[in-house]
Amino acid sequence: MTDMAGRMAAARRQTGFYDRLRVNKNWQGLWFMAPAAVILLLFLAYPLGKGVWLSFTDAKIGRSGEFIGLENYEWLGWPWWSDKDGVFWLSVFNTIVYTVVASAVKFAVGLYLALLLNEKIPFKALVRSVVLIPFVVPTVLSAIAFWWIYDSQFSIISWSLKNLGLIDQNINFLGDPNNARMSLIFANIWRGVPFIAITLLAGLQTVSPSLYEAATLDGATKWQIFRNITFPLLTPIIAVVMTFSVLFTFTDFQLVWALTRGGPVNATHLMATLSYQRAILAGNLGEGAAIATAMVPFLLLAIMVSWFGLQRRQWQQGGNDD
Amino acid sequence: MASVDIHDVRKAYGSTQVVHGVNIGINDGEFVILVGPSGCGKSTLLRMIAGLENITGGEIRIGDRVVNDVPPKERDIAMVFQNYALYPHMTVSENMAFSMKLRGASKQEIEQRVSKAAGILGLGNLLDRYPRQLSGGQRQRVAMGRAIVRDPQVFLFDEPLSNLDAKLRVQMRTEIKELHQRLKTTTVYVTHDQIEAMTMADKIVVMHDGIVEQMGAPLELYDRPANLFVAGFIGSPAMNLMKGRIKDGRFESDKGGSFPIGAVPHGSEGRAVTYGIRPEHIHLAADGLKAEVVVVEPTGSETQVVAKVGGQELVCVFRERITAKPGETLGIAPDASLVHLFDGETGKRLG
Ligand SMILES: Nc1ncnc2c1ncn2[C@@H]1O[C@H](COP(=O)(O)OP(=O)(O)O)[C@@H](O)[C@H]1O
Ligand SMILES: [Mg+2]
């Protein structure tokens, strides 16, 4: 008798638990996330982990390596004061310069274009599509185009300047270290501006025109309207788009590889291209993996900065705007 | 404070003209309401006063100054927008202080003016909130606060109450009117709601398709509408209008039925006219016209009845409670002295 009552109670408890589980939002959420989580683990976390592991081995192409501790990092020049060849640190320097200069200019030009396209200008639709062109062309194609533009003999820039009588010798775009750096940064800017311009334009179009009118009546000049209304309202979207821009620029590979392969004398090697050269071309998988792993802290830093930038501001919280 | 003079003002967008020569005189301190159906050009006119739209033709004066070519910020006007247009990234007090900050006013002066405006509008404990954290009525009040701190020559309102629910609308109506009585600033207020216009205005301007149909004090428009449009637009429920002719000192409707007229205009026998009688000017009378009840709508204080006389339906409002059911017959009598007659062709008021 008591035995049976006990069993019934247990059954009731079980159904209760199962029922609760079925309607539990978190449990449902887990199932919705599962496919994405599996894909992420398989295609992102695993290669990342494998890469980090490789960086602690002396693996070569065709030969799985032994664990060698931090030797790869020491070989690259860690710590930096005992550095021998300096190529790794040069690539870090290049990557930072490349990212900072290109991102800053892309932001300035992109914002300027977005503001321009948001005004009433003639042939607006046409201008908008023209702005998008660099974004649509495949990277390698545009790299080839730049290759010709920067060619030491047939460069159209050199040719034009010569015909205008401004210079009398071809410019050595890709042969001189600083020229090569500037040329690459320019090409990256050319490719990256449309993304920023169009995204910021989308952001601008969400700002109600009556806010501008109200500010005009409040006595604001065009510049004051930009400073006090447009820019603050645009900050959330700026945070998003600049995070992406910085990440993509920092990890850029195609453009540099197609134009200079890191030359002349390693002057344009980015961490990504150096890693590829050491790992795949030279076959030192462990060393290449170490360079790639060294990018992670920088990327984490960038993500942290934008994470704080991306947090919902206080004024964005609460009901809707009207 | 200042007067506003609108002289033969026109507005065209490309080749479409939307305002066709409007003349309005607004006295110093007056509360003027522009009212008319949607799309008649009220907002356009208001925005021309504000300087947000160019003036295609004519002249607008604020005080003694022609402002056609004066930029908005030098016109010394403040505007309350339909969607409030509060700066979402600024707190209530920052919203109100913005114009003074741009002007470079001292911190002390800003604080003093903001707290004074907040006091008037009861916003004192909301000063640190962002617009998103406010209800519709509170946002409305902040928008007005932003206008008040400016202490402008003229207030402009563009349908400020149309986003609020019915009850709040009535309350804000009173508040705006009180505010005007207190500040006595010249105000131009746009609405499509004739009740708002009737209850708040010193002077109403009825607009229709880009022209002014009539201008005057609320009760003037109610008592003597100048034409058919104003007759149908002002008053709620709307005036009953019937087409027909004058015959033997009475009105014969085209759809049947004969109605009394107070004073028949001289020499109008047989003339085609439109006969207008307001619902509240029809009374119960056992010996009156026979009317068949169609719908009865009691509101408590009064009863609205739709009744059929001849071939047409008339809306009547009675103070009495009506027990008649649809289908039954009532005796009704229009108050002959309060009948309006309009010319059958031009729609202009007769007499
Ligand atoms: N920017 C514009 N371009 C062309 N037509 C416009 C523009 N703004 C308003 N209109 C037209 O002008 C007329 C009056 O508009 P508006 O003043 O907004 O009317 P409302 O009385 O409802 O406030 C409308 O027919 C509208 O379509
Ligand atoms: Mg309007």
XYZ file of C-alpha atoms and ligand atoms in Angstrom:
701
model
C 0.000 0.000 0.000
C 2.638 2.559 1.025
C 4.878 1.111 -1.676
C 2.313 1.841 -4.363
C 1.704 5.362 -3.114
C 5.432 5.960 -3.250
C 5.685 4.778 -6.841
C 2.789 6.981 -7.902
C 4.394 9.976 -6.280
C 7.624 9.248 -8.100
C 5.777 9.001 -11.427
C 4.079 12.305 -10.753
C 7.384 13.920 -9.961
C 8.884 12.596 -13.172
C 6.085 13.833 -15.402
C 6.361 17.154 -13.654
C 10.050 17.426 -14.416
C 9.574 16.385 -18.045
C 6.701 18.815 -18.529
C 8.665 21.636 -17.030
C 11.556 20.820 -19.315
C 9.280 20.843 -22.353
C 8.030 24.376 -21.748
C 11.339 25.673 -20.414
C 12.548 28.484 -22.705
C 16.232 27.869 -21.975
C 15.958 24.205 -22.826
C 14.221 25.058 -26.110
C 16.850 27.680 -26.789
C 19.550 25.068 -26.341
C 18.035 22.992 -29.120
C 17.751 25.959 -31.460
C 21.382 26.817 -30.850
C 22.687 23.287 -31.177
C 23.119 23.163 -34.997
C 24.951 26.475 -35.089
C 27.077 25.437 -32.133
C 28.074 22.173 -33.834
C 29.068 23.991 -37.022
C 31.050 26.567 -35.077
C 32.863 23.900 -33.092
C 33.631 21.872 -36.191
C 34.788 24.636 -38.500
C 36.065 27.316 -36.153
C 37.005 26.048 -32.736
C 38.673 22.884 -33.999
C 40.953 24.574 -36.573
C 41.757 27.307 -34.081
C 42.693 24.782 -31.416
C 44.649 22.754 -33.930
C 46.500 25.879 -35.045
C 47.443 26.788 -31.518
C 48.605 23.218 -30.916
C 50.687 23.237 -34.120
C 52.440 26.366 -32.944
C 53.938 24.327 -30.089
C 55.277 21.620 -32.423
C 57.946 21.411 -35.081
C 55.478 20.089 -37.698
C 56.521 20.400 -41.323
C 54.427 19.760 -44.393
C 54.143 16.003 -44.733
C 55.527 15.293 -41.261
C 53.583 15.559 -38.036
C 55.721 17.228 -35.423
C 56.843 16.748 -31.864
C 55.920 19.043 -29.019
C 58.712 21.591 -28.650
C 57.226 24.071 -26.203
C 57.799 27.731 -26.967
C 60.667 27.168 -29.351
C 58.754 28.460 -32.391
C 57.976 31.673 -30.568
C 61.571 32.065 -29.448
C 62.718 31.476 -32.990
C 60.356 34.200 -34.237
C 61.771 36.678 -31.798
C 60.068 36.279 -28.462
C 60.906 38.060 -26.238
C 61.549 40.939 -28.597
C 64.823 42.137 -27.049
C 66.508 38.849 -27.952
C 65.181 39.008 -31.516
C 67.517 37.834 -34.262
C 66.087 38.357 -37.752
C 63.430 40.988 -36.979
C 61.103 39.912 -39.799
C 58.332 38.877 -37.456
C 58.365 42.173 -35.573
C 58.540 44.033 -38.865
C 55.359 42.238 -39.953
C 53.657 43.161 -36.663
C 54.640 46.775 -37.177
C 53.422 46.667 -40.791
C 50.127 45.107 -39.794
C 49.460 47.734 -37.152
C 50.361 50.627 -39.455
C 48.318 49.091 -42.261
C 45.279 48.590 -40.012
C 45.377 51.919 -38.221
C 46.059 54.132 -41.240
C 43.717 52.294 -43.609
C 40.867 52.093 -41.076
C 41.150 55.735 -40.099
C 41.136 56.942 -43.699
C 38.362 54.521 -44.666
C 36.255 55.828 -41.820
C 36.822 59.470 -42.717
C 36.214 58.989 -46.439
C 33.305 56.596 -45.865
C 31.585 59.006 -43.496
C 32.135 61.878 -45.904
C 30.665 59.908 -48.808
C 27.717 58.762 -46.702
C 26.911 62.344 -45.718
C 27.239 63.429 -49.334
C 24.978 60.658 -50.610
C 22.423 61.500 -47.947
C 22.047 65.014 -49.370
C 19.862 65.838 -52.321
C 22.322 65.515 -55.182
C 21.680 65.019 -58.901
C 21.938 61.454 -60.265
C 21.814 60.071 -56.729
C 21.044 56.475 -57.700
C 23.832 56.445 -60.253
C 26.367 57.890 -57.828
C 25.371 55.327 -55.212
C 25.985 52.435 -57.584
C 29.317 53.908 -58.657
C 30.405 54.083 -55.031
C 29.637 50.393 -54.659
C 31.813 49.260 -57.577
C 35.072 48.641 -55.666
C 33.120 46.471 -53.250
C 31.626 44.324 -56.007
C 34.823 43.629 -57.922
C 36.546 40.454 -56.654
C 39.660 41.252 -54.645
C 42.011 39.445 -56.958
C 40.638 41.295 -59.985
C 41.094 44.636 -58.342
C 44.539 43.546 -57.205
C 45.458 42.864 -60.813
C 44.102 46.248 -61.816
C 46.243 47.882 -59.149
C 49.171 45.803 -60.272
C 48.972 47.565 -63.617
C 48.310 50.928 -62.054
C 51.421 50.488 -59.901
C 53.554 48.855 -62.589
C 57.082 50.201 -62.661
C 57.034 50.730 -66.443
C 53.437 50.946 -67.626
C 51.808 52.680 -64.661
C 49.052 55.000 -65.793
C 49.802 57.315 -62.888
C 53.447 57.693 -63.846
C 52.441 58.133 -67.479
C 49.910 60.849 -66.695
C 52.207 62.742 -64.358
C 55.001 62.546 -66.920
C 52.741 63.882 -69.664
C 51.696 66.695 -67.373
C 55.371 67.421 -66.889
C 55.245 66.984 -63.116
C 57.831 64.206 -62.962
C 60.441 62.943 -65.384
C 60.955 59.408 -64.092
C 58.522 56.587 -63.455
C 57.495 56.266 -59.836
C 58.728 53.055 -58.247
C 55.423 52.201 -56.595
C 56.028 48.671 -55.425
C 59.818 48.565 -55.408
C 60.484 51.101 -52.680
C 59.488 50.014 -49.123
C 57.551 53.125 -48.137
C 56.000 53.581 -51.563
C 54.912 49.955 -51.473
C 53.314 50.384 -48.055
C 51.430 53.474 -49.168
C 50.331 51.838 -52.395
C 48.943 48.855 -50.518
C 47.159 51.017 -47.993
C 45.643 53.030 -50.812
C 44.395 49.887 -52.558
C 42.900 48.615 -49.307
C 41.151 51.930 -48.732
C 39.763 51.883 -52.251
C 38.261 48.483 -51.621
C 37.020 49.110 -48.104
C 35.380 52.523 -48.413
C 32.129 51.397 -50.104
C 31.235 49.007 -47.290
C 31.634 51.743 -44.714
C 29.960 54.420 -46.815
C 26.885 52.332 -47.589
C 26.496 51.066 -44.022
C 26.781 54.566 -42.582
C 24.359 55.823 -45.230
C 21.839 53.227 -44.067
C 22.399 54.525 -40.527
C 21.921 58.128 -41.617
C 18.633 57.300 -43.253
C 17.179 56.071 -39.984
C 17.567 59.564 -38.486
C 14.224 61.342 -38.664
C 14.419 64.510 -40.805
C 12.325 66.344 -38.238
C 15.278 66.132 -35.825
C 17.334 68.183 -38.276
C 14.470 70.620 -38.659
C 14.069 70.931 -34.910
C 17.798 71.568 -34.537
C 17.711 74.156 -37.339
C 14.937 75.995 -35.539
C 16.910 75.688 -32.303
C 19.584 77.702 -34.061
C 22.163 75.053 -34.966
C 24.512 75.509 -37.897
C 25.203 72.611 -40.289
C 28.336 71.736 -38.391
C 26.580 71.927 -35.005
C 23.846 69.653 -36.314
C 26.473 67.136 -37.363
C 28.351 67.402 -34.054
C 25.324 67.303 -31.761
C 22.707 65.264 -33.613
C 23.969 63.231 -36.551
C 27.206 61.933 -35.084
C 25.890 60.858 -31.657
C 22.951 59.089 -33.277
C 25.332 57.321 -35.624
C 27.767 56.049 -32.963
C 26.140 52.619 -32.537
C 26.422 51.828 -36.233
C 29.910 53.318 -36.395
C 30.998 50.910 -33.646
C 29.688 47.938 -35.621
C 31.099 48.897 -38.971
C 34.512 49.904 -37.623
C 34.844 46.637 -35.714
C 34.327 44.728 -38.914
C 36.609 47.034 -40.818
C 39.451 46.680 -38.317
C 39.119 42.894 -38.170
C 39.098 42.521 -41.951
C 41.989 44.913 -42.452
C 44.089 43.285 -39.744
C 43.666 39.850 -41.282
C 43.987 41.009 -44.906
C 45.901 38.640 -47.104
C 44.698 38.572 -50.720
C 45.508 42.115 -51.718
C 49.022 42.117 -50.318
C 49.839 38.699 -51.623
C 48.630 39.546 -55.115
C 50.458 42.875 -55.269
C 53.792 42.467 -53.461
C 54.043 39.000 -51.820
C 55.407 40.859 -48.812
C 58.269 42.484 -50.731
C 60.368 44.430 -51.276
C 62.657 42.891 -48.635
C 59.718 41.992 -46.360
C 58.710 45.658 -46.152
C 55.029 44.894 -46.782
C 54.704 41.561 -45.023
C 51.646 41.470 -42.837
C 51.326 38.815 -40.154
C 48.914 36.909 -42.377
C 51.206 36.876 -45.405
C 54.277 36.038 -43.346
C 52.427 33.171 -41.715
C 51.400 31.824 -45.125
C 54.918 32.139 -46.459
C 56.534 30.384 -43.525
C 53.892 27.659 -43.166
C 52.942 26.768 -46.718
C 55.749 27.984 -48.987
C 58.628 27.189 -46.652
C 56.800 24.213 -45.156
C 57.373 25.147 -41.505
C 53.828 24.571 -40.298
C 54.743 25.066 -36.637
C 56.357 28.438 -37.201
C 53.530 29.673 -39.449
C 51.004 28.570 -36.846
C 52.911 30.505 -34.204
C 52.669 33.697 -36.270
C 48.943 33.156 -36.819
C 48.433 32.490 -33.106
C 50.247 35.723 -32.307
C 47.449 37.582 -34.154
C 44.852 36.360 -31.677
C 45.684 38.749 -28.794
C 45.483 41.744 -31.143
C 42.114 40.609 -32.498
C 40.815 39.981 -28.986
C 41.854 43.489 -28.036
C 40.001 44.948 -31.021
C 36.909 42.932 -30.160
C 37.022 44.042 -26.525
C 37.242 47.692 -27.518
C 34.270 47.370 -29.840
C 32.345 45.310 -27.296
C 32.380 48.266 -24.969
C 31.621 50.570 -27.868
C 28.739 48.380 -28.951
C 26.963 48.225 -25.637
C 23.512 49.722 -25.807
C 23.714 53.270 -24.668
C 21.333 54.403 -22.031
C 19.339 56.499 -24.465
C 18.686 53.474 -26.648
C 16.893 51.630 -23.886
C 13.155 51.631 -23.351
C 10.151 51.990 -25.651
C 10.061 53.209 -29.209
C 10.666 56.644 -30.633
C 7.123 57.800 -31.276
C 5.740 88.532 -29.038
C 4.788 89.721 -32.454
C 2.060 89.815 -35.038
C 2.249 87.624 -38.117
C 1.037 88.785 -41.517
C 0.565 86.377 -44.355
C -0.016 88.218 -47.592
C -1.020 86.417 -50.816
C 1.302 83.509 -50.016
C 1.681 80.774 -52.601
C 3.580 77.520 -52.639
C 4.388 75.234 -55.523
C 6.338 71.993 -55.550
C 7.682 71.933 -59.083
C 4.657 72.573 -61.256
C 2.023 71.536 -58.692
C 0.724 74.450 -56.749
C -0.514 73.464 -53.279
C -1.156 76.843 -51.635
C -2.998 79.365 -53.791
C -2.650 82.849 -52.424
C -3.479 82.855 -48.721
C -4.089 86.025 -46.677
C -4.148 85.790 -42.891
C -3.578 88.491 -40.319
C -2.575 87.319 -36.854
C -2.542 89.842 -34.035
C 0.053 90.024 -31.325
C -0.742 87.416 -28.669
C -3.524 85.762 -30.628
C -4.126 81.996 -30.700
C -4.922 81.131 -34.302
C -5.811 77.659 -35.510
C -5.452 76.521 -39.093
C -7.949 73.749 -39.629
C -8.887 71.741 -42.685
C -8.937 68.247 -44.099
C -5.703 66.334 -44.564
C -3.638 67.525 -47.519
C -5.121 71.020 -47.733
C -1.769 72.736 -47.170
C -1.858 73.580 -43.449
C 1.524 72.110 -42.640
C 3.029 73.646 -45.739
C 1.844 77.078 -44.656
C 3.129 76.558 -41.111
C 6.499 75.390 -42.393
C 6.732 78.472 -44.579
C 6.206 80.619 -41.485
C 8.939 78.623 -39.737
C 11.293 78.940 -42.695
C 11.530 75.200 -43.331
C 9.995 75.648 -46.800
C 10.728 78.342 -49.340
C 7.955 80.776 -50.118
C 7.064 80.584 -53.801
C 5.094 83.826 -53.879
C 3.712 86.495 -51.565
C 5.068 87.785 -48.306
C 5.235 86.702 -44.680
C 5.924 89.251 -41.967
C 6.752 88.556 -38.347
C 6.418 91.815 -36.475
C 7.530 94.519 -38.911
C 10.044 92.333 -40.669
C 9.495 90.527 -43.969
C 10.960 87.093 -43.306
C 10.781 85.535 -46.778
C 14.569 85.374 -46.984
C 15.393 85.211 -43.277
C 16.857 81.836 -42.212
C 14.753 79.874 -39.687
C 17.010 80.435 -36.713
C 16.803 84.208 -37.066
C 13.009 84.262 -37.183
C 12.735 83.764 -33.421
C 10.002 81.160 -33.615
C 9.667 77.783 -31.866
C 7.864 74.793 -33.280
C 6.297 71.692 -31.777
C 6.285 68.810 -34.241
C 3.661 66.126 -34.660
C 6.164 63.388 -33.803
C 7.719 65.696 -31.146
C 11.204 65.403 -32.739
C 12.901 65.070 -29.359
C 16.628 64.372 -29.572
C 16.730 60.711 -28.479
C 20.290 60.861 -27.136
C 19.658 63.823 -24.861
C 17.891 63.853 -21.527
C 14.788 65.935 -21.001
C 16.783 68.816 -19.585
C 19.409 68.590 -22.339
C 16.631 68.629 -24.921
C 15.239 71.800 -23.427
C 18.643 73.395 -22.958
C 19.939 72.661 -26.458
C 18.937 75.936 -28.103
C 20.346 78.015 -25.271
C 23.563 76.033 -25.234
C 24.005 76.769 -28.930
C 23.419 80.418 -28.206
C 26.139 80.296 -25.587
C 23.937 81.193 -22.632
C 25.477 80.891 -19.175
C 25.031 77.683 -17.223
C 23.130 79.542 -14.580
C 20.691 81.096 -17.032
C 20.113 77.738 -18.743
C 19.416 76.011 -15.473
C 17.067 78.719 -14.343
C 15.049 78.749 -17.555
C 14.867 74.977 -17.835
C 13.654 74.571 -14.289
C 11.098 77.323 -14.799
C 9.725 75.640 -17.932
C 9.810 72.260 -16.216
C 7.850 73.763 -13.348
C 5.179 75.162 -15.658
C 4.764 71.801 -17.388
C 5.187 69.544 -14.348
C 8.330 67.897 -15.709
C 10.419 68.511 -12.605
C 11.086 64.869 -11.732
C 11.666 63.729 -15.317
C 14.601 65.998 -16.165
C 17.180 63.200 -16.212
C 15.158 60.763 -18.312
C 15.686 60.052 -21.986
C 12.775 60.484 -24.417
C 12.410 56.716 -24.801
C 11.681 56.412 -21.112
C 8.687 58.754 -21.321
C 5.025 58.213 -22.174
C 3.414 59.954 -25.133
C 1.919 62.723 -23.036
C 5.205 63.370 -21.261
C 7.068 63.581 -24.563
C 4.480 66.039 -25.783
C 5.120 68.151 -22.738
C 8.881 68.034 -23.225
C 8.407 69.201 -26.811
C 6.430 72.154 -25.491
C 9.041 72.762 -22.817
C 11.693 72.969 -25.505
C 9.618 75.660 -27.190
C 8.892 77.556 -23.971
C 12.508 77.942 -22.809
C 13.250 79.742 -26.049
C 10.741 82.454 -25.133
C 10.134 83.038 -28.852
C 8.072 85.637 -30.687
C 5.751 82.989 -32.103
C 4.839 79.388 -31.216
C 4.034 77.038 -34.067
C 2.274 73.727 -33.440
C 1.777 71.093 -36.143
C -0.925 68.638 -35.052
C 0.723 68.226 -31.653
C -2.030 66.074 -30.159
C -2.736 63.629 -32.951
C -0.459 60.907 -31.528
C -2.179 60.886 -28.146
C -5.147 58.851 -26.983
C -8.549 60.536 -26.742
C -8.506 61.245 -23.025
C -5.011 62.665 -22.960
C -5.879 64.772 -25.978
C -8.676 66.491 -24.091
C -6.397 67.081 -21.125
C -3.539 68.481 -23.224
C -6.010 70.712 -25.049
C -6.802 72.413 -21.787
C -3.153 72.584 -20.811
C -2.099 74.236 -24.052
C -4.893 76.754 -23.772
C -3.933 77.548 -20.165
C -0.327 77.856 -21.209
C -1.261 80.379 -23.858
C -3.330 82.403 -21.417
C -0.355 82.476 -19.120
C 2.429 83.260 -21.612
C 0.327 85.233 -24.115
C 2.709 84.351 -26.922
C 1.357 84.574 -30.471
C 0.500 81.030 -31.498
C -0.274 79.361 -34.815
C -1.667 75.891 -34.350
C -2.458 73.366 -37.084
C -4.999 70.602 -36.715
C -7.463 68.630 -38.805
C -9.733 68.213 -35.798
C -12.456 70.858 -35.809
C -13.297 70.218 -32.135
C -9.740 71.117 -31.177
C -10.115 74.253 -33.280
C -13.459 75.228 -31.771
C -12.357 74.719 -28.175
C -8.922 76.345 -28.264
C -8.801 79.109 -30.839
C -9.234 82.861 -30.597
C -9.524 82.772 -34.354
C -10.040 79.867 -36.727
C -8.828 79.760 -40.314
C -10.624 77.077 -42.307
C -8.509 75.870 -45.216
C -9.443 73.649 -48.123
C -7.369 72.701 -51.176
C -4.817 75.435 -50.594
C -7.195 78.355 -50.091
C -8.782 79.978 -47.050
C -12.502 79.221 -47.002
C -13.341 81.383 -43.994
C -11.648 83.071 -41.089
C -13.198 84.185 -37.801
C -13.986 83.511 -34.171
C -15.160 79.934 -33.430
C -18.777 80.806 -32.768
C -18.886 83.126 -35.763
C -17.996 80.179 -37.991
C -20.540 78.042 -36.219
C -23.344 80.603 -36.448
C -22.674 82.005 -39.910
C -20.647 79.620 -42.092
C -19.755 81.496 -45.275
C -20.128 78.548 -47.616
C -21.069 74.912 -47.888
C -17.574 73.649 -47.112
C -17.342 75.469 -43.784
C -20.941 74.537 -42.963
C -20.134 70.857 -43.393
C -16.740 71.034 -41.708
C -17.462 72.970 -38.516
C -19.758 71.376 -35.959
C -20.126 67.851 -34.696
C -22.202 65.954 -35.641
C -22.064 67.695 -39.003
C -24.802 69.970 -40.318
C -27.576 68.323 -42.365
C -27.412 69.622 -45.936
C -30.143 69.086 -48.551
C -30.468 70.238 -52.133
C -33.767 71.672 -53.323
C -35.705 74.858 -54.126
C -37.511 77.646 -52.334
C -41.250 77.503 -52.906
C -43.951 79.572 -51.206
C -41.644 80.598 -48.384
C -40.653 77.041 -47.591
C -37.879 74.756 -48.741
C -38.836 71.847 -51.016
C -36.192 69.102 -50.986
C -35.370 67.321 -54.252
C -35.816 64.052 -52.395
C -39.194 65.044 -51.006
C -40.293 66.859 -47.888
C -40.980 70.502 -47.137
C -39.039 72.421 -44.463
C -39.580 75.803 -42.791
C -37.372 78.833 -43.429
C -37.088 81.760 -41.020
C -36.485 84.757 -43.260
C -36.713 84.051 -46.983
C -34.086 86.139 -48.814
C -35.630 88.775 -51.052
C -36.559 87.613 -54.551
C -35.476 84.059 -54.094
C -38.752 82.345 -54.907
C -38.083 79.235 -57.007
C -34.327 79.538 -56.586
C -32.130 76.412 -56.343
C -30.510 76.340 -52.877
C -28.886 74.035 -50.353
C -30.687 73.958 -47.023
C -28.629 73.439 -43.889
C -29.807 72.692 -40.372
C -27.595 71.591 -37.479
C -28.621 68.388 -35.676
C -28.908 70.241 -32.363
C -31.310 72.759 -33.914
C -33.977 70.170 -34.645
C -36.508 69.743 -31.847
C -39.234 67.293 -30.968
C -42.691 68.558 -31.928
C -45.781 66.406 -31.980
C -47.318 68.545 -34.732
C -44.059 68.812 -36.772
C -42.685 66.870 -39.726
C -43.271 63.150 -39.679
C -39.907 61.394 -39.415
C -39.247 57.656 -39.411
C -36.610 56.631 -36.854
C -33.665 54.738 -38.401
C -31.030 54.640 -35.630
C -31.092 55.786 -31.996
C -27.767 56.485 -30.247
C -28.116 57.588 -26.619
C -24.979 59.148 -25.117
C -26.531 59.784 -21.715
C -26.621 63.552 -21.734
C -28.366 63.643 -25.093
C -29.716 61.343 -27.781
C -28.617 61.279 -31.368
C -31.303 60.067 -33.772
C -31.028 59.387 -37.477
C -34.497 59.887 -38.941
C -35.922 59.724 -42.432
C -37.967 62.640 -43.776
C -39.113 62.259 -47.358
C -36.230 60.528 -49.137
C -33.391 61.800 -46.969
C -31.894 60.938 -43.657
C -31.472 63.703 -41.088
C -29.243 63.572 -38.033
C -30.931 65.080 -34.972
C -29.645 65.614 -31.453
C -32.240 65.873 -28.698
C -31.770 66.796 -25.063
C -34.675 64.489 -24.261
C -34.421 60.741 -23.889
C -36.000 58.984 -26.832
C -37.898 55.757 -26.306
C -38.960 55.381 -29.949
C -37.677 52.261 -31.704
C -36.372 52.120 -35.281
C -39.330 52.054 -37.667
C -41.557 54.165 -35.446
C -42.501 57.740 -36.319
C -41.435 60.919 -34.482
C -42.637 64.480 -34.932
C -39.695 66.855 -35.454
C -39.344 70.566 -36.170
C -36.207 72.375 -37.432
C -35.753 75.719 -35.676
C -36.619 77.995 -38.608
C -34.605 80.948 -37.282
C -31.405 78.858 -37.253
C -31.669 77.540 -40.815
C -28.766 78.216 -43.186
C -29.319 78.715 -46.912
C -26.590 78.411 -49.537
C -26.690 79.254 -53.204
C -27.374 76.132 -55.253
C -24.588 76.848 -57.718
C -21.778 78.689 -55.915
C -22.363 77.202 -52.457
C -22.094 80.714 -50.938
C -24.195 81.693 -47.964
C -27.466 83.521 -48.696
C -28.618 86.223 -46.299
N 7.757 67.874 -50.500
C 6.607 67.841 -51.214
N 6.626 67.627 -52.550
C 5.480 67.605 -53.258
N 4.260 67.770 -52.740
C 4.157 67.985 -51.428
C 5.325 68.030 -50.588
N 4.917 68.246 -49.313
C 3.565 68.337 -49.358
N 3.114 68.180 -50.622
C 1.715 68.255 -51.052
O 1.174 69.468 -50.618
C -0.147 69.292 -50.176
C -0.324 69.879 -48.798
O 0.405 69.147 -47.872
P 0.390 69.457 -46.323
O 0.648 70.895 -46.129
O 1.305 68.511 -45.648
O -1.107 69.114 -45.926
P -1.775 69.093 -44.478
O -2.862 70.099 -44.557
O -2.341 67.713 -44.306
O -0.753 69.407 -43.459
C -0.472 67.820 -50.247
O -1.261 67.593 -51.380
C 0.879 67.180 -50.398
O 0.774 66.040 -51.218
Mg 0.084 68.159 -41.918
